[in-house]
Coordinates of C-alpha atoms in Angstrom, one line a residue:
M259 CA 0.0 0.0 0.0
P260 CA 1.3 3.5 -0.7
D261 CA 2.5 5.6 2.2
F262 CA -0.5 7.3 3.8
A263 CA -1.3 8.5 7.3
T264 CA -1.9 5.1 9.0
D265 CA 0.3 5.5 12.2
I266 CA -2.4 7.6 13.9
P267 CA -5.3 6.9 16.2
V268 CA -8.7 5.9 14.6
R269 CA -11.2 8.7 14.8
L270 CA -15.0 8.6 14.6
G271 CA -17.0 11.4 12.9
V272 CA -20.8 11.6 13.1
Q273 CA -22.9 13.4 10.5
I274 CA -26.0 14.8 12.0
A275 CA -28.5 14.2 9.2
P276 CA -31.5 15.7 11.3
Q277 CA -30.4 18.9 9.6
H278 CA -33.6 18.0 7.8
H279 CA -36.9 16.9 9.3
A280 CA -36.0 18.1 12.8
S281 CA -36.1 21.2 15.0
Y282 CA -32.9 23.0 15.7
A283 CA -33.4 22.1 19.4
V284 CA -32.9 18.4 18.4
I285 CA -29.8 19.3 16.5
R286 CA -28.3 21.4 19.3
D287 CA -29.0 18.7 21.9
A288 CA -27.4 16.1 19.6
V289 CA -24.3 18.1 19.2
T290 CA -23.8 18.4 23.0
R291 CA -24.6 14.7 23.6
L292 CA -22.3 13.5 20.9
E293 CA -19.4 15.6 22.1
D294 CA -19.9 14.4 25.6
M295 CA -19.9 10.8 24.4
G296 CA -16.4 11.2 23.0
V297 CA -17.1 11.6 19.2
D298 CA -14.0 13.1 17.5
I299 CA -15.7 15.0 14.7
L300 CA -19.2 16.4 14.1
L301 CA -20.4 16.9 10.5
N302 CA -23.4 18.4 8.7
W303 CA -24.0 18.9 5.0
D304 CA -24.5 21.8 2.5
H305 CA -27.9 21.5 1.0
F306 CA -31.0 23.7 1.0
F307 CA -33.6 21.0 0.9
P308 CA -34.0 17.5 2.4
L309 CA -32.3 14.6 0.6
S310 CA -34.9 12.0 1.7
G311 CA -38.4 11.9 3.0
D312 CA -40.7 14.9 2.4
P313 CA -38.7 17.0 -0.2
D314 CA -40.3 20.1 1.2
G315 CA -39.7 19.2 4.9
T316 CA -37.9 21.3 7.4
H317 CA -34.3 22.1 6.7
F318 CA -31.5 24.5 7.9
E319 CA -28.6 26.1 6.1
G320 CA -25.2 24.4 6.9
W321 CA -22.6 27.2 7.3
S322 CA -24.7 29.2 9.7
M323 CA -25.1 26.0 11.7
L324 CA -21.3 25.4 11.7
A325 CA -20.7 28.8 13.2
A326 CA -23.2 28.0 16.0
W327 CA -21.4 24.6 16.6
A328 CA -18.1 26.5 16.8
E329 CA -19.5 28.5 19.8
Q330 CA -21.4 25.6 21.3
T331 CA -18.7 23.0 21.4
E332 CA -15.4 22.9 23.4
R333 CA -13.3 19.9 22.1
V334 CA -14.7 18.2 19.0
E335 CA -13.6 19.1 15.5
F336 CA -16.4 19.8 13.0
G337 CA -17.2 20.7 9.4
A338 CA -19.4 19.9 6.5
L339 CA -19.5 16.6 4.7
V340 CA -19.3 18.4 2.4
N341 CA -19.5 22.1 1.4
C342 CA -20.7 22.8 -2.1
N343 CA -18.2 24.9 -3.9
S344 CA -20.8 26.3 -6.3
Y345 CA -22.9 28.2 -3.8
R346 CA -20.3 30.8 -2.6
N347 CA -17.4 32.8 -4.0
P348 CA -14.1 31.0 -3.1
D349 CA -12.7 34.0 -1.3
L350 CA -15.9 34.2 0.8
Q351 CA -15.6 30.5 1.6
A352 CA -12.1 31.1 2.8
D353 CA -13.2 34.0 5.0
M354 CA -16.2 32.1 6.4
A355 CA -13.9 29.2 7.2
R356 CA -11.3 31.4 8.9
T357 CA -14.0 33.2 11.0
I358 CA -15.5 29.9 12.2
D359 CA -12.0 28.6 12.9
H360 CA -11.4 31.6 15.3
I361 CA -14.9 31.2 16.9
S362 CA -14.0 27.6 17.7
K363 CA -10.7 28.4 19.4
K364 CA -11.4 27.8 23.1
G365 CA -9.0 26.4 25.6
G366 CA -6.5 25.1 23.0
D367 CA -4.0 26.8 20.8
T368 CA -6.0 26.5 17.6
G369 CA -9.5 26.3 16.2
R370 CA -11.2 23.0 15.3
F371 CA -12.8 23.7 12.0
I372 CA -12.3 21.2 9.1
F373 CA -13.0 22.6 5.6
G374 CA -14.8 19.7 3.9
T375 CA -15.6 20.5 0.3
G376 CA -16.8 19.1 -3.0
S377 CA -18.1 20.1 -6.4
G378 CA -21.9 19.7 -5.8
W379 CA -24.5 17.5 -7.3
F380 CA -28.0 18.2 -6.0
E381 CA -29.8 19.9 -8.9
R382 CA -32.7 21.2 -6.9
D383 CA -30.4 23.3 -4.8
Y384 CA -29.0 24.9 -7.9
T385 CA -32.2 25.6 -9.7
E386 CA -34.2 27.0 -6.8
Y387 CA -31.4 29.2 -5.5
G388 CA -30.4 30.5 -8.9
Y389 CA -27.0 28.8 -9.4
E390 CA -25.9 27.4 -12.8
F391 CA -26.0 23.6 -12.6
G392 CA -23.6 23.0 -15.5
T393 CA -22.2 19.5 -15.7
A394 CA -20.3 17.2 -13.4
G395 CA -17.1 18.1 -15.3
S396 CA -17.7 21.8 -15.2
R397 CA -18.4 21.7 -11.5
L398 CA -15.2 19.9 -10.8
D399 CA -13.3 22.4 -13.0
D400 CA -14.8 25.1 -10.8
L401 CA -13.6 23.4 -7.7
A402 CA -10.1 23.0 -9.2
E403 CA -10.1 26.8 -9.8
A404 CA -11.5 27.6 -6.3
L405 CA -9.2 25.7 -4.1
P406 CA -6.0 27.7 -4.9
R407 CA -8.0 30.9 -4.4
I408 CA -9.2 29.6 -1.0
E409 CA -5.7 28.7 0.1
S410 CA -4.3 32.1 -1.2
R411 CA -7.0 34.0 0.7
W412 CA -6.2 32.3 3.9
A413 CA -2.7 33.5 3.6
Q414 CA -3.9 37.1 3.2
L415 CA -6.6 37.4 5.9
N416 CA -6.0 39.5 9.0
P417 CA -6.1 37.7 11.4
E418 CA -4.9 34.6 9.6
P419 CA -6.5 31.2 10.5
T420 CA -5.4 29.8 13.8
R421 CA -3.9 26.8 12.0
D422 CA -3.5 25.3 8.6
I423 CA -7.2 24.5 8.2
P424 CA -7.5 20.9 7.2
I425 CA -9.1 20.4 3.8
L426 CA -11.3 17.3 3.3
I427 CA -12.3 16.5 -0.2
G428 CA -15.1 14.0 -0.9
G429 CA -15.5 11.9 -4.0
A430 CA -13.7 9.1 -5.9
G431 CA -13.6 10.2 -9.6
E432 CA -10.2 9.1 -10.9
Q433 CA -9.4 11.7 -13.5
K434 CA -10.3 14.9 -11.7
T435 CA -11.4 14.4 -8.0
L436 CA -8.5 12.2 -7.0
R437 CA -6.1 14.6 -8.6
L438 CA -7.5 17.4 -6.5
V439 CA -7.2 15.1 -3.5
A440 CA -3.5 14.5 -4.3
R441 CA -2.9 18.3 -4.8
H442 CA -4.9 19.8 -1.9
A443 CA -6.4 17.4 0.6
D444 CA -5.4 16.6 4.1
I445 CA -8.3 14.1 4.3
W446 CA -9.9 12.1 1.5
H447 CA -13.4 10.9 2.1
S448 CA -15.3 8.3 0.1
F449 CA -17.7 5.4 0.2
V450 CA -15.3 3.1 -1.7
S451 CA -15.4 -0.6 -0.7
P452 CA -12.5 -2.2 1.1
E453 CA -11.8 -4.3 -2.0
D454 CA -11.5 -1.3 -4.3
L455 CA -9.7 1.0 -1.8
P456 CA -6.1 -0.1 -2.5
R457 CA -6.6 0.6 -6.2
K458 CA -8.0 4.1 -5.5
L459 CA -5.1 4.8 -3.2
G460 CA -2.7 3.8 -5.9
I461 CA -4.4 6.3 -8.2
I462 CA -4.0 9.0 -5.6
E463 CA -0.4 8.1 -5.2
T464 CA 0.2 8.3 -9.0
W465 CA -1.4 11.7 -9.1
A466 CA 0.6 12.8 -6.1
E467 CA 3.8 11.9 -7.9
K468 CA 2.8 14.2 -10.8
E469 CA 1.9 16.9 -8.3
Q470 CA 5.1 16.4 -6.4
R471 CA 3.1 15.9 -3.2
D472 CA 4.0 13.6 -0.3
T473 CA 0.9 11.7 0.8
A474 CA 2.4 10.5 4.1
S475 CA 0.1 12.9 6.0
L476 CA -3.1 12.2 3.9
V477 CA -5.8 10.7 6.2
I478 CA -8.2 8.2 4.5
S479 CA -11.8 8.5 5.6
N480 CA -14.8 6.3 4.8
E481 CA -18.4 5.8 5.7
L482 CA -19.7 3.1 8.2
K483 CA -23.5 3.3 7.5
G484 CA -24.8 -0.1 6.3
R485 CA -21.5 -1.8 7.3
D486 CA -20.7 -4.1 10.2
E487 CA -17.5 -4.5 12.2
S488 CA -16.0 -6.9 9.7
D489 CA -16.4 -4.4 6.9
A490 CA -14.9 -1.7 9.2
Q491 CA -12.0 -3.9 10.0
A492 CA -11.3 -4.4 6.3
L493 CA -11.4 -0.7 5.8
F494 CA -9.0 -0.2 8.6
D495 CA -6.7 -2.8 7.2
A496 CA -6.8 -1.0 3.9
G497 CA -5.7 2.3 5.5
V498 CA -8.8 4.1 6.7
R499 CA -8.3 6.0 10.0
L500 CA -11.3 8.3 10.0
F501 CA -14.7 6.6 10.0
T502 CA -18.0 8.5 9.6
I503 CA -21.5 7.5 10.5
G504 CA -24.7 9.3 9.7
V505 CA -27.5 9.6 12.2
S506 CA -31.0 10.6 11.4
G507 CA -33.8 11.9 13.5
P508 CA -35.6 13.2 15.3
D509 CA -35.0 9.9 17.1
I510 CA -31.2 9.6 16.9
D511 CA -29.6 6.2 17.5
F512 CA -27.1 7.2 20.2
D513 CA -26.6 3.6 21.2
G514 CA -25.4 2.8 17.7
V515 CA -22.9 5.6 17.9
G516 CA -21.8 4.2 21.3
R517 CA -21.1 0.8 19.8
W518 CA -18.9 2.4 17.1
L519 CA -17.1 4.4 19.8
A520 CA -16.4 1.2 21.7
W521 CA -15.0 -0.3 18.5
R522 CA -12.8 2.7 17.9
D523 CA -11.5 2.5 21.5
G524 CA -10.7 -1.2 21.0
L525 CA -8.5 -0.4 18.0
N526 CA -6.8 2.5 19.7
G527 CA -6.0 0.4 22.8

């Protein structure tokens, strides 16, 4: 296997999917409970309408929510899984991320924000909010243009971010997405199976060689929903060190999260 960040503790991220079909009180309480349980990362998403159930059900905007989480939480890292690059100017995204990073700086030396991003895909968001949908390829090209601007803006802001804000890129397309991962990402997130993961990592490594990028610090992330412990172990063996699990509400399965936390703790000794 190529040289990725494997000599690190396993972490568990929870995506709070009651961002739709729930009151904000449910979301706020879930954030507090999950942080108290010992979850490492809390995640939401960047959509304007529900992705399942009643398409016109209740829903809240993601970046505003992340700013609230920055103030509410004390320890946990957090971000979107993932931000849609199409919805906001790249320099604005950088400034929003930097501001949330500073809000989240509490007792430690740095903030806790993770900049998770992707090219976007949910057509209704685009059409109802007035964005050009384009094509999958054009949206990825836009992301490729945006990421250097975001990184450049971070270097110009006053005050600057409290740390090198980690960039998480989601997706598994081999010609464009994985090249962006090789060039920019600190974390690569996907739903790739344990069997196919080594091949995808090899593609990232090939792109990294072209980009003259060392992947030794790249963290591999994958989703647990619908998988059991044997699948998770296979993902771990393939190099995954950040596992995510989505919870949906309003009746959140905290016991299920607890089981995965116990699994994480068993791996970390």
